[in-house]
mmCIF file with all atom_site columns, C-alpha atoms in Angstrom:
data_model
loop_
_atom_site.group_PDB
_atom_site.id
_atom_site.type_symbol
_atom_site.label_atom_id
_atom_site.label_alt_id
_atom_site.label_comp_id
_atom_site.label_asym_id
_atom_site.label_entity_id
_atom_site.label_seq_id
_atom_site.pdbx_PDB_ins_code
_atom_site.Cartn_x
_atom_site.Cartn_y
_atom_site.Cartn_z
_atom_site.occupancy
_atom_site.B_iso_or_equiv
_atom_site.pdbx_formal_charge
_atom_site.auth_seq_id
_atom_site.auth_comp_id
_atom_site.auth_asym_id
_atom_site.auth_atom_id
_atom_site.pdbx_PDB_model_num
ATOM 1   C CA . HIS A 1 1   ? -19.403 32.638 -28.993 1.00 89.00 ? 299 HIS A CA 1
ATOM 2   C CA . LEU A 1 2   ? -19.563 32.038 -32.717 1.00 97.00 ? 300 LEU A CA 1
ATOM 3   C CA . ILE A 1 3   ? -18.422 29.043 -34.711 1.00 98.00 ? 301 ILE A CA 1
ATOM 4   C CA . ALA A 1 4   ? -16.182 29.706 -37.712 1.00 98.00 ? 302 ALA A CA 1
ATOM 5   C CA . VAL A 1 5   ? -15.419 26.939 -40.194 1.00 98.00 ? 303 VAL A CA 1
ATOM 6   C CA . SER A 1 6   ? -14.227 26.681 -43.790 1.00 98.00 ? 304 SER A CA 1
ATOM 7   C CA . LEU A 1 7   ? -14.620 23.670 -46.065 1.00 97.00 ? 305 LEU A CA 1
ATOM 8   C CA . ASP A 1 8   ? -13.015 22.805 -49.385 1.00 97.00 ? 306 ASP A CA 1
ATOM 9   C CA . LEU A 1 9   ? -14.996 21.399 -52.306 1.00 97.00 ? 307 LEU A CA 1
ATOM 10  C CA . ASP A 1 10  ? -14.611 17.857 -50.937 1.00 96.00 ? 308 ASP A CA 1
ATOM 11  C CA . GLY A 1 11  ? -16.174 18.936 -47.630 1.00 96.00 ? 309 GLY A CA 1
ATOM 12  C CA . ARG A 1 12  ? -12.902 18.759 -45.695 1.00 97.00 ? 310 ARG A CA 1
ATOM 13  C CA . ILE A 1 13  ? -12.382 21.204 -42.865 1.00 98.00 ? 311 ILE A CA 1
ATOM 14  C CA . THR A 1 14  ? -9.645  23.651 -43.886 1.00 98.00 ? 312 THR A CA 1
ATOM 15  C CA . PHE A 1 15  ? -10.175 26.063 -40.981 1.00 98.00 ? 313 PHE A CA 1
ATOM 16  C CA . CYS A 1 16  ? -12.064 26.008 -37.699 1.00 98.00 ? 314 CYS A CA 1
ATOM 17  C CA . ASN A 1 17  ? -11.942 28.206 -34.676 1.00 98.00 ? 315 ASN A CA 1
ATOM 18  C CA . GLN A 1 18  ? -11.352 27.076 -31.116 1.00 98.00 ? 316 GLN A CA 1
ATOM 19  C CA . TYR A 1 19  ? -15.009 27.540 -30.171 1.00 97.00 ? 317 TYR A CA 1
ATOM 20  C CA . LEU A 1 20  ? -16.123 24.832 -32.633 1.00 98.00 ? 318 LEU A CA 1
ATOM 21  C CA . ALA A 1 21  ? -13.442 22.487 -31.320 1.00 98.00 ? 319 ALA A CA 1
ATOM 22  C CA . ASP A 1 22  ? -14.443 23.123 -27.706 1.00 97.00 ? 320 ASP A CA 1
ATOM 23  C CA . LEU A 1 23  ? -18.181 22.821 -28.404 1.00 97.00 ? 321 LEU A CA 1
ATOM 24  C CA . ALA A 1 24  ? -17.730 19.571 -30.296 1.00 97.00 ? 322 ALA A CA 1
ATOM 25  C CA . GLY A 1 25  ? -15.167 17.985 -27.976 1.00 97.00 ? 323 GLY A CA 1
ATOM 26  C CA . TYR A 1 26  ? -12.219 17.872 -30.379 1.00 98.00 ? 324 TYR A CA 1
ATOM 27  C CA . THR A 1 27  ? -8.957  19.726 -30.752 1.00 98.00 ? 325 THR A CA 1
ATOM 28  C CA . ARG A 1 28  ? -8.550  21.989 -33.757 1.00 97.00 ? 326 ARG A CA 1
ATOM 29  C CA . GLU A 1 29  ? -5.766  19.731 -34.991 1.00 98.00 ? 327 GLU A CA 1
ATOM 30  C CA . GLU A 1 30  ? -8.131  16.730 -34.924 1.00 98.00 ? 328 GLU A CA 1
ATOM 31  C CA . LEU A 1 31  ? -10.713 18.598 -36.991 1.00 98.00 ? 329 LEU A CA 1
ATOM 32  C CA . LEU A 1 32  ? -8.474  20.019 -39.722 1.00 98.00 ? 330 LEU A CA 1
ATOM 33  C CA . GLY A 1 33  ? -8.607  17.784 -42.786 1.00 98.00 ? 331 GLY A CA 1
ATOM 34  C CA . ARG A 1 34  ? -11.613 15.765 -41.599 1.00 98.00 ? 332 ARG A CA 1
ATOM 35  C CA . LEU A 1 35  ? -14.759 15.464 -43.687 1.00 97.00 ? 333 LEU A CA 1
ATOM 36  C CA . TRP A 1 36  ? -17.427 17.685 -42.157 1.00 96.00 ? 334 TRP A CA 1
ATOM 37  C CA . ALA A 1 37  ? -20.346 15.365 -42.909 1.00 95.00 ? 335 ALA A CA 1
ATOM 38  C CA . ASP A 1 38  ? -18.569 12.302 -41.480 1.00 96.00 ? 336 ASP A CA 1
ATOM 39  C CA . THR A 1 39  ? -17.579 14.208 -38.354 1.00 97.00 ? 337 THR A CA 1
ATOM 40  C CA . PHE A 1 40  ? -20.701 16.211 -37.524 1.00 96.00 ? 338 PHE A CA 1
ATOM 41  C CA . ASN A 1 41  ? -23.793 15.385 -39.588 1.00 93.00 ? 339 ASN A CA 1
ATOM 42  C CA . PRO A 1 42  ? -24.167 12.982 -42.537 1.00 89.00 ? 340 PRO A CA 1
ATOM 43  C CA . ALA A 1 43  ? -27.080 15.109 -43.828 1.00 85.00 ? 341 ALA A CA 1
ATOM 44  C CA . ASP A 1 44  ? -24.594 17.915 -44.440 1.00 85.00 ? 342 ASP A CA 1
ATOM 45  C CA . ALA A 1 45  ? -23.307 16.001 -47.483 1.00 88.00 ? 343 ALA A CA 1
ATOM 46  C CA . ALA A 1 46  ? -26.126 17.807 -49.305 1.00 91.00 ? 344 ALA A CA 1
ATOM 47  C CA . PHE A 1 47  ? -24.602 21.131 -48.187 1.00 92.00 ? 345 PHE A CA 1
ATOM 48  C CA . VAL A 1 48  ? -21.244 20.121 -49.659 1.00 92.00 ? 346 VAL A CA 1
ATOM 49  C CA . ALA A 1 49  ? -22.975 19.196 -52.928 1.00 94.00 ? 347 ALA A CA 1
ATOM 50  C CA . ARG A 1 50  ? -24.622 22.639 -52.995 1.00 94.00 ? 348 ARG A CA 1
ATOM 51  C CA . VAL A 1 51  ? -21.218 24.261 -52.380 1.00 94.00 ? 349 VAL A CA 1
ATOM 52  C CA . ARG A 1 52  ? -19.834 22.457 -55.441 1.00 95.00 ? 350 ARG A CA 1
ATOM 53  C CA . GLU A 1 53  ? -22.814 23.753 -57.457 1.00 95.00 ? 351 GLU A CA 1
ATOM 54  C CA . GLY A 1 54  ? -22.299 27.271 -56.116 1.00 93.00 ? 352 GLY A CA 1
ATOM 55  C CA . SER A 1 55  ? -25.848 27.386 -54.735 1.00 93.00 ? 353 SER A CA 1
ATOM 56  C CA . ILE A 1 56  ? -25.726 27.388 -50.943 1.00 93.00 ? 354 ILE A CA 1
ATOM 57  C CA . HIS A 1 57  ? -28.385 28.894 -48.711 1.00 93.00 ? 355 HIS A CA 1
ATOM 58  C CA . PRO A 1 58  ? -26.985 32.029 -47.060 1.00 95.00 ? 356 PRO A CA 1
ATOM 59  C CA . HIS A 1 59  ? -28.849 31.255 -43.814 1.00 96.00 ? 357 HIS A CA 1
ATOM 60  C CA . GLU A 1 60  ? -29.971 27.886 -42.481 1.00 94.00 ? 358 GLU A CA 1
ATOM 61  C CA . GLU A 1 61  ? -30.282 25.847 -39.313 1.00 93.00 ? 359 GLU A CA 1
ATOM 62  C CA . MET A 1 62  ? -28.711 22.421 -39.088 1.00 93.00 ? 360 MET A CA 1
ATOM 63  C CA . PHE A 1 63  ? -27.567 20.288 -36.226 1.00 93.00 ? 361 PHE A CA 1
ATOM 64  C CA . ILE A 1 64  ? -24.164 18.881 -35.419 1.00 96.00 ? 362 ILE A CA 1
ATOM 65  C CA . LEU A 1 65  ? -23.379 15.881 -33.277 1.00 95.00 ? 363 LEU A CA 1
ATOM 66  C CA . THR A 1 66  ? -20.574 16.408 -30.798 1.00 96.00 ? 364 THR A CA 1
ATOM 67  C CA . ARG A 1 67  ? -17.931 13.784 -30.129 1.00 97.00 ? 365 ARG A CA 1
ATOM 68  C CA . SER A 1 68  ? -20.003 12.599 -27.143 1.00 96.00 ? 366 SER A CA 1
ATOM 69  C CA . GLY A 1 69  ? -23.126 12.270 -29.325 1.00 94.00 ? 367 GLY A CA 1
ATOM 70  C CA . GLU A 1 70  ? -24.903 15.389 -28.056 1.00 94.00 ? 368 GLU A CA 1
ATOM 71  C CA . ARG A 1 71  ? -27.045 17.124 -30.665 1.00 93.00 ? 369 ARG A CA 1
ATOM 72  C CA . ARG A 1 72  ? -26.455 20.885 -30.956 1.00 95.00 ? 370 ARG A CA 1
ATOM 73  C CA . GLU A 1 73  ? -28.612 23.086 -33.192 1.00 94.00 ? 371 GLU A CA 1
ATOM 74  C CA . ILE A 1 74  ? -26.659 25.696 -35.116 1.00 96.00 ? 372 ILE A CA 1
ATOM 75  C CA . ALA A 1 75  ? -27.916 28.753 -37.029 1.00 96.00 ? 373 ALA A CA 1
ATOM 76  C CA . TRP A 1 76  ? -25.490 29.184 -39.930 1.00 97.00 ? 374 TRP A CA 1
ATOM 77  C CA . ASN A 1 77  ? -24.525 32.128 -42.136 1.00 97.00 ? 375 ASN A CA 1
ATOM 78  C CA . ASN A 1 78  ? -22.821 30.665 -45.220 1.00 97.00 ? 376 ASN A CA 1
ATOM 79  C CA . THR A 1 79  ? -20.758 32.142 -48.009 1.00 97.00 ? 377 THR A CA 1
ATOM 80  C CA . LEU A 1 80  ? -18.903 30.686 -50.978 1.00 97.00 ? 378 LEU A CA 1
ATOM 81  C CA . LEU A 1 81  ? -15.124 31.050 -51.243 1.00 97.00 ? 379 LEU A CA 1
ATOM 82  C CA . ARG A 1 82  ? -13.430 31.857 -54.561 1.00 97.00 ? 380 ARG A CA 1
ATOM 83  C CA . ASP A 1 83  ? -9.778  32.127 -55.505 1.00 97.00 ? 381 ASP A CA 1
ATOM 84  C CA . ASP A 1 84  ? -8.234  35.194 -57.177 1.00 97.00 ? 382 ASP A CA 1
ATOM 85  C CA . ALA A 1 85  ? -9.386  33.951 -60.595 1.00 97.00 ? 383 ALA A CA 1
ATOM 86  C CA . GLY A 1 86  ? -12.986 33.649 -59.378 1.00 96.00 ? 384 GLY A CA 1
ATOM 87  C CA . ARG A 1 87  ? -13.012 29.841 -59.267 1.00 96.00 ? 385 ARG A CA 1
ATOM 88  C CA . LEU A 1 88  ? -15.066 28.253 -56.529 1.00 97.00 ? 386 LEU A CA 1
ATOM 89  C CA . ILE A 1 89  ? -12.824 26.682 -53.860 1.00 97.00 ? 387 ILE A CA 1
ATOM 90  C CA . GLY A 1 90  ? -15.133 26.065 -50.902 1.00 97.00 ? 388 GLY A CA 1
ATOM 91  C CA . SER A 1 91  ? -17.245 27.766 -48.283 1.00 97.00 ? 389 SER A CA 1
ATOM 92  C CA . THR A 1 92  ? -16.990 29.574 -44.984 1.00 97.00 ? 390 THR A CA 1
ATOM 93  C CA . SER A 1 93  ? -19.731 29.436 -42.390 1.00 97.00 ? 391 SER A CA 1
ATOM 94  C CA . ILE A 1 94  ? -20.264 31.367 -39.188 1.00 98.00 ? 392 ILE A CA 1
ATOM 95  C CA . GLY A 1 95  ? -22.636 29.675 -36.780 1.00 97.00 ? 393 GLY A CA 1
ATOM 96  C CA . GLU A 1 96  ? -24.351 30.316 -33.494 1.00 97.00 ? 394 GLU A CA 1
ATOM 97  C CA . ASP A 1 97  ? -25.359 27.514 -31.126 1.00 97.00 ? 395 ASP A CA 1
ATOM 98  C CA . VAL A 1 98  ? -29.120 28.056 -30.766 1.00 94.00 ? 396 VAL A CA 1
ATOM 99  C CA . THR A 1 99  ? -29.883 24.774 -28.996 1.00 91.00 ? 397 THR A CA 1
ATOM 100 C CA . GLU A 1 100 ? -31.038 26.291 -25.714 1.00 87.00 ? 398 GLU A CA 1
ATOM 101 C CA . ARG A 1 101 ? -33.031 29.037 -27.431 1.00 89.00 ? 399 ARG A CA 1
ATOM 102 C CA . ASN A 1 102 ? -34.832 26.475 -29.593 1.00 83.00 ? 400 ASN A CA 1
ATOM 103 C CA . ARG A 1 103 ? -35.550 24.243 -26.589 1.00 81.00 ? 401 ARG A CA 1
ATOM 104 C CA . ALA A 1 104 ? -37.057 27.210 -24.733 1.00 82.00 ? 402 ALA A CA 1
ATOM 105 C CA . ALA A 1 105 ? -39.224 28.045 -27.752 1.00 83.00 ? 403 ALA A CA 1
ATOM 106 C CA . ARG A 1 106 ? -40.454 24.444 -27.973 1.00 78.00 ? 404 ARG A CA 1
ATOM 107 C CA . ARG A 1 107 ? -41.252 24.447 -24.225 1.00 79.00 ? 405 ARG A CA 1
ATOM 108 C CA . LEU A 1 108 ? -43.208 27.672 -24.591 1.00 84.00 ? 406 LEU A CA 1
ATOM 109 C CA . LEU A 1 109 ? -45.128 26.282 -27.564 1.00 83.00 ? 407 LEU A CA 1
ATOM 110 C CA . LEU A 1 110 ? -45.988 23.166 -25.557 1.00 78.00 ? 408 LEU A CA 1
ATOM 111 C CA . GLN A 1 111 ? -47.210 25.298 -22.658 1.00 79.00 ? 409 GLN A CA 1
ATOM 112 C CA . VAL A 1 112 ? -49.428 27.314 -24.991 1.00 84.00 ? 410 VAL A CA 1
ATOM 113 C CA . GLN A 1 113 ? -50.810 24.162 -26.633 1.00 77.00 ? 411 GLN A CA 1
ATOM 114 C CA . VAL A 1 114 ? -51.558 22.567 -23.251 1.00 77.00 ? 412 VAL A CA 1
ATOM 115 C CA . ALA A 1 115 ? -53.192 25.751 -21.970 1.00 82.00 ? 413 ALA A CA 1
ATOM 116 C CA . ARG A 1 116 ? -55.371 25.958 -25.084 1.00 81.00 ? 414 ARG A CA 1
ATOM 117 C CA . ALA A 1 117 ? -56.345 22.299 -24.802 1.00 75.00 ? 415 ALA A CA 1
ATOM 118 C CA . LEU A 1 118 ? -57.327 22.744 -21.160 1.00 77.00 ? 416 LEU A CA 1
ATOM 119 C CA . ALA A 1 119 ? -59.136 26.029 -21.745 1.00 83.00 ? 417 ALA A CA 1
ATOM 120 C CA . GLY A 1 120 ? -61.162 24.681 -24.641 1.00 80.00 ? 418 GLY A CA 1
ATOM 121 C CA . ALA A 1 121 ? -62.117 21.346 -23.102 1.00 81.00 ? 419 ALA A CA 1
ATOM 122 C CA . PRO A 1 122 ? -65.427 21.075 -21.262 1.00 85.00 ? 420 PRO A CA 1
ATOM 123 C CA . SER A 1 123 ? -64.050 18.330 -19.004 1.00 82.00 ? 421 SER A CA 1
ATOM 124 C CA . MET A 1 124 ? -60.820 16.538 -18.129 1.00 76.00 ? 422 MET A CA 1
ATOM 125 C CA . ASP A 1 125 ? -62.094 13.482 -20.021 1.00 77.00 ? 423 ASP A CA 1
ATOM 126 C CA . VAL A 1 126 ? -62.068 15.576 -23.197 1.00 76.00 ? 424 VAL A CA 1
ATOM 127 C CA . ALA A 1 127 ? -58.746 17.293 -22.374 1.00 77.00 ? 425 ALA A CA 1
ATOM 128 C CA . ARG A 1 128 ? -56.856 14.115 -21.421 1.00 76.00 ? 426 ARG A CA 1
ATOM 129 C CA . PRO A 1 129 ? -56.309 12.796 -24.976 1.00 76.00 ? 427 PRO A CA 1
ATOM 130 C CA . LEU A 1 130 ? -55.241 16.250 -26.176 1.00 75.00 ? 428 LEU A CA 1
ATOM 131 C CA . LEU A 1 131 ? -52.768 16.645 -23.327 1.00 77.00 ? 429 LEU A CA 1
ATOM 132 C CA . LEU A 1 132 ? -51.371 13.163 -23.873 1.00 77.00 ? 430 LEU A CA 1
ATOM 133 C CA . ALA A 1 133 ? -50.940 13.837 -27.589 1.00 76.00 ? 431 ALA A CA 1
ATOM 134 C CA . HIS A 1 134 ? -49.159 17.167 -27.050 1.00 71.00 ? 432 HIS A CA 1
ATOM 135 C CA . LEU A 1 135 ? -46.859 15.771 -24.383 1.00 74.00 ? 433 LEU A CA 1
ATOM 136 C CA . THR A 1 136 ? -45.977 12.656 -26.378 1.00 74.00 ? 434 THR A CA 1
ATOM 137 C CA . VAL A 1 137 ? -45.061 14.631 -29.491 1.00 71.00 ? 435 VAL A CA 1
ATOM 138 C CA . ALA A 1 138 ? -43.288 17.429 -27.565 1.00 69.00 ? 436 ALA A CA 1
ATOM 139 C CA . LEU A 1 139 ? -41.120 14.933 -25.737 1.00 69.00 ? 437 LEU A CA 1
ATOM 140 C CA . GLY A 1 140 ? -40.153 13.298 -29.011 1.00 70.00 ? 438 GLY A CA 1
ATOM 141 C CA . SER A 1 141 ? -41.702 9.982  -28.123 1.00 73.00 ? 439 SER A CA 1
ATOM 142 C CA . TRP A 1 142 ? -43.743 7.621  -30.278 1.00 75.00 ? 440 TRP A CA 1
ATOM 143 C CA . LEU A 1 143 ? -45.802 6.347  -27.347 1.00 79.00 ? 441 LEU A CA 1
ATOM 144 C CA . GLY A 1 144 ? -47.528 8.085  -24.457 1.00 80.00 ? 442 GLY A CA 1
ATOM 145 C CA . VAL A 1 145 ? -49.487 6.353  -21.700 1.00 82.00 ? 443 VAL A CA 1
ATOM 146 C CA . PHE A 1 146 ? -51.821 8.027  -19.211 1.00 76.00 ? 444 PHE A CA 1
ATOM 147 C CA . TRP A 1 147 ? -52.151 6.125  -15.921 1.00 82.00 ? 445 TRP A CA 1
ATOM 148 C CA . ARG A 1 148 ? -54.925 6.583  -13.383 1.00 80.00 ? 446 ARG A CA 1
ATOM 149 C CA . PRO A 1 149 ? -54.922 5.202  -9.825  1.00 86.00 ? 447 PRO A CA 1
ATOM 150 C CA . GLU A 1 150 ? -57.661 2.816  -8.803  1.00 87.00 ? 448 GLU A CA 1
ATOM 151 C CA . PRO A 1 151 ? -60.107 4.531  -6.397  1.00 88.00 ? 449 PRO A CA 1
ATOM 152 C CA . ASP A 1 152 ? -58.689 2.583  -3.453  1.00 89.00 ? 450 ASP A CA 1
ATOM 153 C CA . GLY A 1 153 ? -55.113 3.481  -4.462  1.00 84.00 ? 451 GLY A CA 1
ATOM 154 C CA . SER A 1 154 ? -54.110 -0.174 -4.728  1.00 88.00 ? 452 SER A CA 1
ATOM 155 C CA . ALA A 1 155 ? -52.964 -0.077 -8.347  1.00 89.00 ? 453 ALA A CA 1
ATOM 156 C CA . LEU A 1 156 ? -52.663 1.970  -11.500 1.00 86.00 ? 454 LEU A CA 1
ATOM 157 C CA . LYS A 1 157 ? -54.646 1.328  -14.647 1.00 85.00 ? 455 LYS A CA 1
ATOM 158 C CA . VAL A 1 158 ? -54.052 2.508  -18.192 1.00 82.00 ? 456 VAL A CA 1
ATOM 159 C CA . ASP A 1 159 ? -56.469 5.327  -18.902 1.00 78.00 ? 457 ASP A CA 1
ATOM 160 C CA . GLY A 1 160 ? -55.232 6.375  -22.323 1.00 78.00 ? 458 GLY A CA 1
ATOM 161 C CA . VAL A 1 161 ? -52.626 5.581  -24.948 1.00 80.00 ? 459 VAL A CA 1
ATOM 162 C CA . PHE A 1 162 ? -51.284 7.846  -27.677 1.00 75.00 ? 460 PHE A CA 1
ATOM 163 C CA . ILE A 1 163 ? -49.175 6.432  -30.506 1.00 79.00 ? 461 ILE A CA 1
ATOM 164 C CA . THR A 1 164 ? -47.534 8.363  -33.316 1.00 72.00 ? 462 THR A CA 1
ATOM 165 C CA . ASP A 1 165 ? -47.078 6.526  -36.587 1.00 65.00 ? 463 ASP A CA 1
ATOM 166 C CA . GLY A 1 166 ? -43.853 8.323  -37.476 1.00 54.00 ? 464 GLY A CA 1
ATOM 167 C CA . ASP A 1 167 ? -45.493 10.233 -40.340 1.00 50.00 ? 465 ASP A CA 1
ATOM 168 C CA . ASP A 1 168 ? -47.046 12.954 -38.172 1.00 46.00 ? 466 ASP A CA 1
ATOM 169 C CA . GLY A 1 169 ? -50.243 10.945 -37.959 1.00 45.00 ? 467 GLY A CA 1
ATOM 170 C CA . GLU A 1 170 ? -51.604 10.094 -34.572 1.00 46.00 ? 468 GLU A CA 1
ATOM 171 C CA . GLU A 1 171 ? -53.965 7.661  -33.002 1.00 48.00 ? 469 GLU A CA 1
ATOM 172 C CA . PHE A 1 172 ? -55.576 7.832  -29.570 1.00 45.00 ? 470 PHE A CA 1
ATOM 173 C CA . ALA A 1 173 ? -57.135 4.894  -27.804 1.00 47.00 ? 471 ALA A CA 1
ATOM 174 C CA . ALA A 1 174 ? -58.781 5.252  -24.415 1.00 43.00 ? 472 ALA A CA 1
ATOM 175 C CA . GLY A 1 175 ? -58.165 2.435  -21.930 1.00 43.00 ? 473 GLY A CA 1
#
C-alpha cells in the first residue's frame, strides 16, 4: 500500500493512485487538478516552492489531512520531474502511511520514560510530577491534573497540576 502522486510546478495534482484517493476519502477524479497544499496540508506549500527551485528533500515525513479531518503521517520519497529538454515540470512522490508505526513508537517511548521515572524516584511523591509531565506531553495536552481521593473516599482533591507553555517549557505545581 503505497501512495503515488505527481504535482506540477503550481502544486496541482496531475496524477494520483487509487490508494491515495481511498486513504484520503476522495475519488481520483476529485483530486486531479486540485492544489495539494489546499487539499491535504497547507505547510506543503513550502514543498511546492522547493520543487520550483529544484531543491526538494529526497526523503521526508509530512502529514496529510483526510477529507474527514484525520491526520495521517506519511514517509515520502520525492523526485523532480523534467521534460525531454531537461526543464523542471514538477515532482513525483511515493509515500507510505506510517501513522500507526509512529504511534506505536511514541507509546513505547512513553512507557520507557514512565518506567525510568518510577525506577529512579525514591517515592511516589517524587515520581508523581514526572509521571504527570510525561503523560500530559505524550497525550498532546497542555494541561494535566492528578486527582487523589480523600481518605474517607467522599471526594477527590487536586494533587498536582502540569501545564505546558506551548514552547516546550513546563511548569509543575503541587496541589
